PDB file of C-alpha atoms in Angstrom:
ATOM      1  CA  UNK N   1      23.315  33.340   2.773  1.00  0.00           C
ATOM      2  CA  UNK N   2      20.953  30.972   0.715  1.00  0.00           C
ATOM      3  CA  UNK N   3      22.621  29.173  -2.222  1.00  0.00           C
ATOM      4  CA  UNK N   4      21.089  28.254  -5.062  1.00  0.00           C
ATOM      5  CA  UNK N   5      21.436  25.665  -7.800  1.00  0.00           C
ATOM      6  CA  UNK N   6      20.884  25.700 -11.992  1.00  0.00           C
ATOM      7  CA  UNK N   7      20.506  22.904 -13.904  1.00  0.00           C
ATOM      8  CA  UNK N   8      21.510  23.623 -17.520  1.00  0.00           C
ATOM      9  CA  UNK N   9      20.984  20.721 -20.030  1.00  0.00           C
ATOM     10  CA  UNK N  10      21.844  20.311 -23.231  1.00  0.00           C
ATOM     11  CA  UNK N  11      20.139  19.340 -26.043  1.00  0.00           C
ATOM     12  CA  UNK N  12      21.037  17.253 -28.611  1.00  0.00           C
ATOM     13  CA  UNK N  13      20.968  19.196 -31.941  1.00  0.00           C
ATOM     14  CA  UNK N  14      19.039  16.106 -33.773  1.00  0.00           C
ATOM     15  CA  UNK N  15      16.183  16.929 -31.009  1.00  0.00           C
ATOM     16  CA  UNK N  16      15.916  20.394 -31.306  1.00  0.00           C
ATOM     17  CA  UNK N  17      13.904  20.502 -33.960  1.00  0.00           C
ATOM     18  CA  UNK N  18      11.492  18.225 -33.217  1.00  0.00           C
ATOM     19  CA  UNK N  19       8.036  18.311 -32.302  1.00  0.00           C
ATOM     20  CA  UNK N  20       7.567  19.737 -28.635  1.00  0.00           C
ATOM     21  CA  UNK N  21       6.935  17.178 -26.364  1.00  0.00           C
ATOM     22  CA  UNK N  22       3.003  17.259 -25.210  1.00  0.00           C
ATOM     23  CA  UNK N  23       2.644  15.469 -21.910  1.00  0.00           C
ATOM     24  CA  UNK N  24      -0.002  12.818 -21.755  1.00  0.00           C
ATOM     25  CA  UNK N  25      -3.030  14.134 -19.762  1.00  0.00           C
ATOM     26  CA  UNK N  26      -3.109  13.527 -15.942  1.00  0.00           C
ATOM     27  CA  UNK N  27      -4.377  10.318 -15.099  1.00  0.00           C
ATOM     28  CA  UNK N  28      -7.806  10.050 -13.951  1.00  0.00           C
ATOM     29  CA  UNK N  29      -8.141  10.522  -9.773  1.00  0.00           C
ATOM     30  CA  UNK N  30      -6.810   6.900  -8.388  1.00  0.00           C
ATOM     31  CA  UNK N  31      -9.346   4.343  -6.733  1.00  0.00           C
ATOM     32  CA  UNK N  32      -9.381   1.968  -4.567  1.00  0.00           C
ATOM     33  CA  UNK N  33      -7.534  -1.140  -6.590  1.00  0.00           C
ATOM     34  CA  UNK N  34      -9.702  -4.210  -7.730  1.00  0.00           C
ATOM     35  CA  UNK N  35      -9.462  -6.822  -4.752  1.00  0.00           C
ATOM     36  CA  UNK N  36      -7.983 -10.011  -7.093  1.00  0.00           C
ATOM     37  CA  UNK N  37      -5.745 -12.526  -6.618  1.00  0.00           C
ATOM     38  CA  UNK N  38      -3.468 -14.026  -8.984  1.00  0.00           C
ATOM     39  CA  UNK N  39      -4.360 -17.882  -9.599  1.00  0.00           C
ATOM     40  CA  UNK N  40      -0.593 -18.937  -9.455  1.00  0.00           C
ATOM     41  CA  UNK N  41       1.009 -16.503  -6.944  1.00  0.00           C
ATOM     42  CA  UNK N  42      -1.428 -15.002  -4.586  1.00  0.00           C
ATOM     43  CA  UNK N  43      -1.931 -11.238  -4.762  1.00  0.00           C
ATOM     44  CA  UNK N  44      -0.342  -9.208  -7.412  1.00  0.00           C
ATOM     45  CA  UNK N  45       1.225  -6.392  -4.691  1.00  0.00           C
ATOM     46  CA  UNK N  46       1.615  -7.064  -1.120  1.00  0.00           C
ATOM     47  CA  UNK N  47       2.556  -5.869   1.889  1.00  0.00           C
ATOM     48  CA  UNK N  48       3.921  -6.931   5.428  1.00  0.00           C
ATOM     49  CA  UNK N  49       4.076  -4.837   8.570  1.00  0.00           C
ATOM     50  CA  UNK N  50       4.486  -4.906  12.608  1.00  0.00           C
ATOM     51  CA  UNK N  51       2.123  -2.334  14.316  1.00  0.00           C
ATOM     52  CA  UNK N  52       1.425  -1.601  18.179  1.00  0.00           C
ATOM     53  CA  UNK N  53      -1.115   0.560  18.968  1.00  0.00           C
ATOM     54  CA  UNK N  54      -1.999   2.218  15.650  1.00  0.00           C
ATOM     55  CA  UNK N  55      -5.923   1.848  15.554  1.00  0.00           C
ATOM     56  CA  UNK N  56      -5.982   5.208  15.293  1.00  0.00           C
ATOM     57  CA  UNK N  57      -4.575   5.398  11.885  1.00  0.00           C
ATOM     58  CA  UNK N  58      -4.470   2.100   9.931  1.00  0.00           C
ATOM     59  CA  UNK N  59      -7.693   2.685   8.305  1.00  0.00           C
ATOM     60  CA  UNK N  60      -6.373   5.741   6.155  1.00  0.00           C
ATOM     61  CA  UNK N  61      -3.078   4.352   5.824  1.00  0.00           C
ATOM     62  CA  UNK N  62      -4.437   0.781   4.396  1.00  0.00           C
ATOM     63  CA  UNK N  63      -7.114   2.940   2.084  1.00  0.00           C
ATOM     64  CA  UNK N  64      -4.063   4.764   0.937  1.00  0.00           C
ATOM     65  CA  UNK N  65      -2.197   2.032  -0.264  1.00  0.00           C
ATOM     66  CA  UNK N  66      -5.197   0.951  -1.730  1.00  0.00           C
ATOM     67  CA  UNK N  67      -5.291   3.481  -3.959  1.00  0.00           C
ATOM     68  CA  UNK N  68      -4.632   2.535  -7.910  1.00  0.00           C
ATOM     69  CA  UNK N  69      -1.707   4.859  -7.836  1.00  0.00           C
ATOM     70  CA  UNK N  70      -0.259   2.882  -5.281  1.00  0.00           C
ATOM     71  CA  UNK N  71      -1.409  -0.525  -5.975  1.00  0.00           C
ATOM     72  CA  UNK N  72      -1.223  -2.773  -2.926  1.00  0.00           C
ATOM     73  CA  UNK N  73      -3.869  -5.397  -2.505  1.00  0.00           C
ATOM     74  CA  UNK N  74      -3.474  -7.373   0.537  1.00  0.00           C
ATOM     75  CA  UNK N  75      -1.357  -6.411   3.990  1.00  0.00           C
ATOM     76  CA  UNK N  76      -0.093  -8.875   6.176  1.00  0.00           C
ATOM     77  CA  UNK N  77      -0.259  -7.086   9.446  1.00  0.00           C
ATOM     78  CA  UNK N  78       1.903  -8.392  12.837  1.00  0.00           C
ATOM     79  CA  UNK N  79       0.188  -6.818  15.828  1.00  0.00           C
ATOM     80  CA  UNK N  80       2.885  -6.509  18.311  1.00  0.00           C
ATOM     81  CA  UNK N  81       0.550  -6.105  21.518  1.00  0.00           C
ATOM     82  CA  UNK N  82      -1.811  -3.293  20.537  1.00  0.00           C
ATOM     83  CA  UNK N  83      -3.730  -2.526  23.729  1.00  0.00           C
ATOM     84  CA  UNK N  84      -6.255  -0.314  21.016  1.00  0.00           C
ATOM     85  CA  UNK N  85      -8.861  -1.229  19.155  1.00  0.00           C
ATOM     86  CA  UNK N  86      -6.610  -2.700  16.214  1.00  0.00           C
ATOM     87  CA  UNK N  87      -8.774  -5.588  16.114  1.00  0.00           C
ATOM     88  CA  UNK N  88     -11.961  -3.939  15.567  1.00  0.00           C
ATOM     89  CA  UNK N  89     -10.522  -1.360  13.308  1.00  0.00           C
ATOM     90  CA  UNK N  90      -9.231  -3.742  10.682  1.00  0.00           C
ATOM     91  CA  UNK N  91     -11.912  -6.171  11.179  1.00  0.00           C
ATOM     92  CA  UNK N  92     -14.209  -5.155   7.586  1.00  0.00           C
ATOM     93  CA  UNK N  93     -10.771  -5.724   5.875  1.00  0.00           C
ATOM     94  CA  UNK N  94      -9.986  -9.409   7.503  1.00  0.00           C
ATOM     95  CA  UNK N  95     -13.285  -9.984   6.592  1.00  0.00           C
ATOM     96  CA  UNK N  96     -12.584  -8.789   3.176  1.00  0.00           C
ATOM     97  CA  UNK N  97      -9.919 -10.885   2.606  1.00  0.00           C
ATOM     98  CA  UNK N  98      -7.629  -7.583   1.805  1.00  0.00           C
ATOM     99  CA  UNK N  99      -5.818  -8.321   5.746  1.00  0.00           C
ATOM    100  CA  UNK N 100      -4.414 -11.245   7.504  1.00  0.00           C
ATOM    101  CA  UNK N 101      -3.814 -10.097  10.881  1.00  0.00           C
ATOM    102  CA  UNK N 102      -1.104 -12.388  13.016  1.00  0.00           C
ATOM    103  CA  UNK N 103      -0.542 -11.290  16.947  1.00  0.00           C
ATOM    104  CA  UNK N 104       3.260 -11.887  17.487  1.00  0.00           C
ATOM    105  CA  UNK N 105       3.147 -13.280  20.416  1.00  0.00           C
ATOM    106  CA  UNK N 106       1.346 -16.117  19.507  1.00  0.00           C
ATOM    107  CA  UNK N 107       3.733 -16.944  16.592  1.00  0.00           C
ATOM    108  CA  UNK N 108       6.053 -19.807  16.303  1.00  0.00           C
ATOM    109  CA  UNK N 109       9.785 -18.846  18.091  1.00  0.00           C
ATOM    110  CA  UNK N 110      12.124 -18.631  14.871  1.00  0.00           C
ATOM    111  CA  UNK N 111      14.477 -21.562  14.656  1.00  0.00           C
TER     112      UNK N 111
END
């Protein structure tokens, strides 16, 4: 049959009488984060990926991570021989500044 689990806790009798707790209000829907880069380092939050083929998606996925909750500014993305429109797709964000697209095969051979 199904099991089920309870979670009994304990309170500590010093908390129990004090003032309920009253969650802070939900944040405000997340934007997109500000596009800025930090003078010393680069971007605050960044990310690095290999994709093949994923034109179809990598718009939402980058807008996603956009997002304030999430907090990623710039993606470093490795296209590992898309035969899609990759290119085209992230082409507003290279030109942004918010991707630097590599193709793998013309990288370097590691050492």
């Amino acid at each position: 049959g199904a099991m089920s689990a309870a979670l009994a806790v304990a309170v500590p009798p010093s908390l129990e009488s004090s003032r309920p707790l009253n969650p802070p209000p939900p944040p405000q829907l997340p934007g997109r984060r500000e596009h800025r880069q930090n003078k010393h380092h680069g971007y605050t939050l960044s990310m690095a990926t290999v994709v093949q083929d994923e034109a179809r998606w990598i718009v939402e996925w980058i807008e996603y991570h956009m997002l304030e909750a999430i907090g990623f500014e710039h993606f470093y993305i490795y296209d590992d021989g898309s035969r899609d429109e990759l290119s085209q797709s992230l082409a507003p964000y290279v030109r942004d500044r918010r991707v630097t697209l590599h193709r793998v095969a013309e990288l370097e051979p590691l050492p």
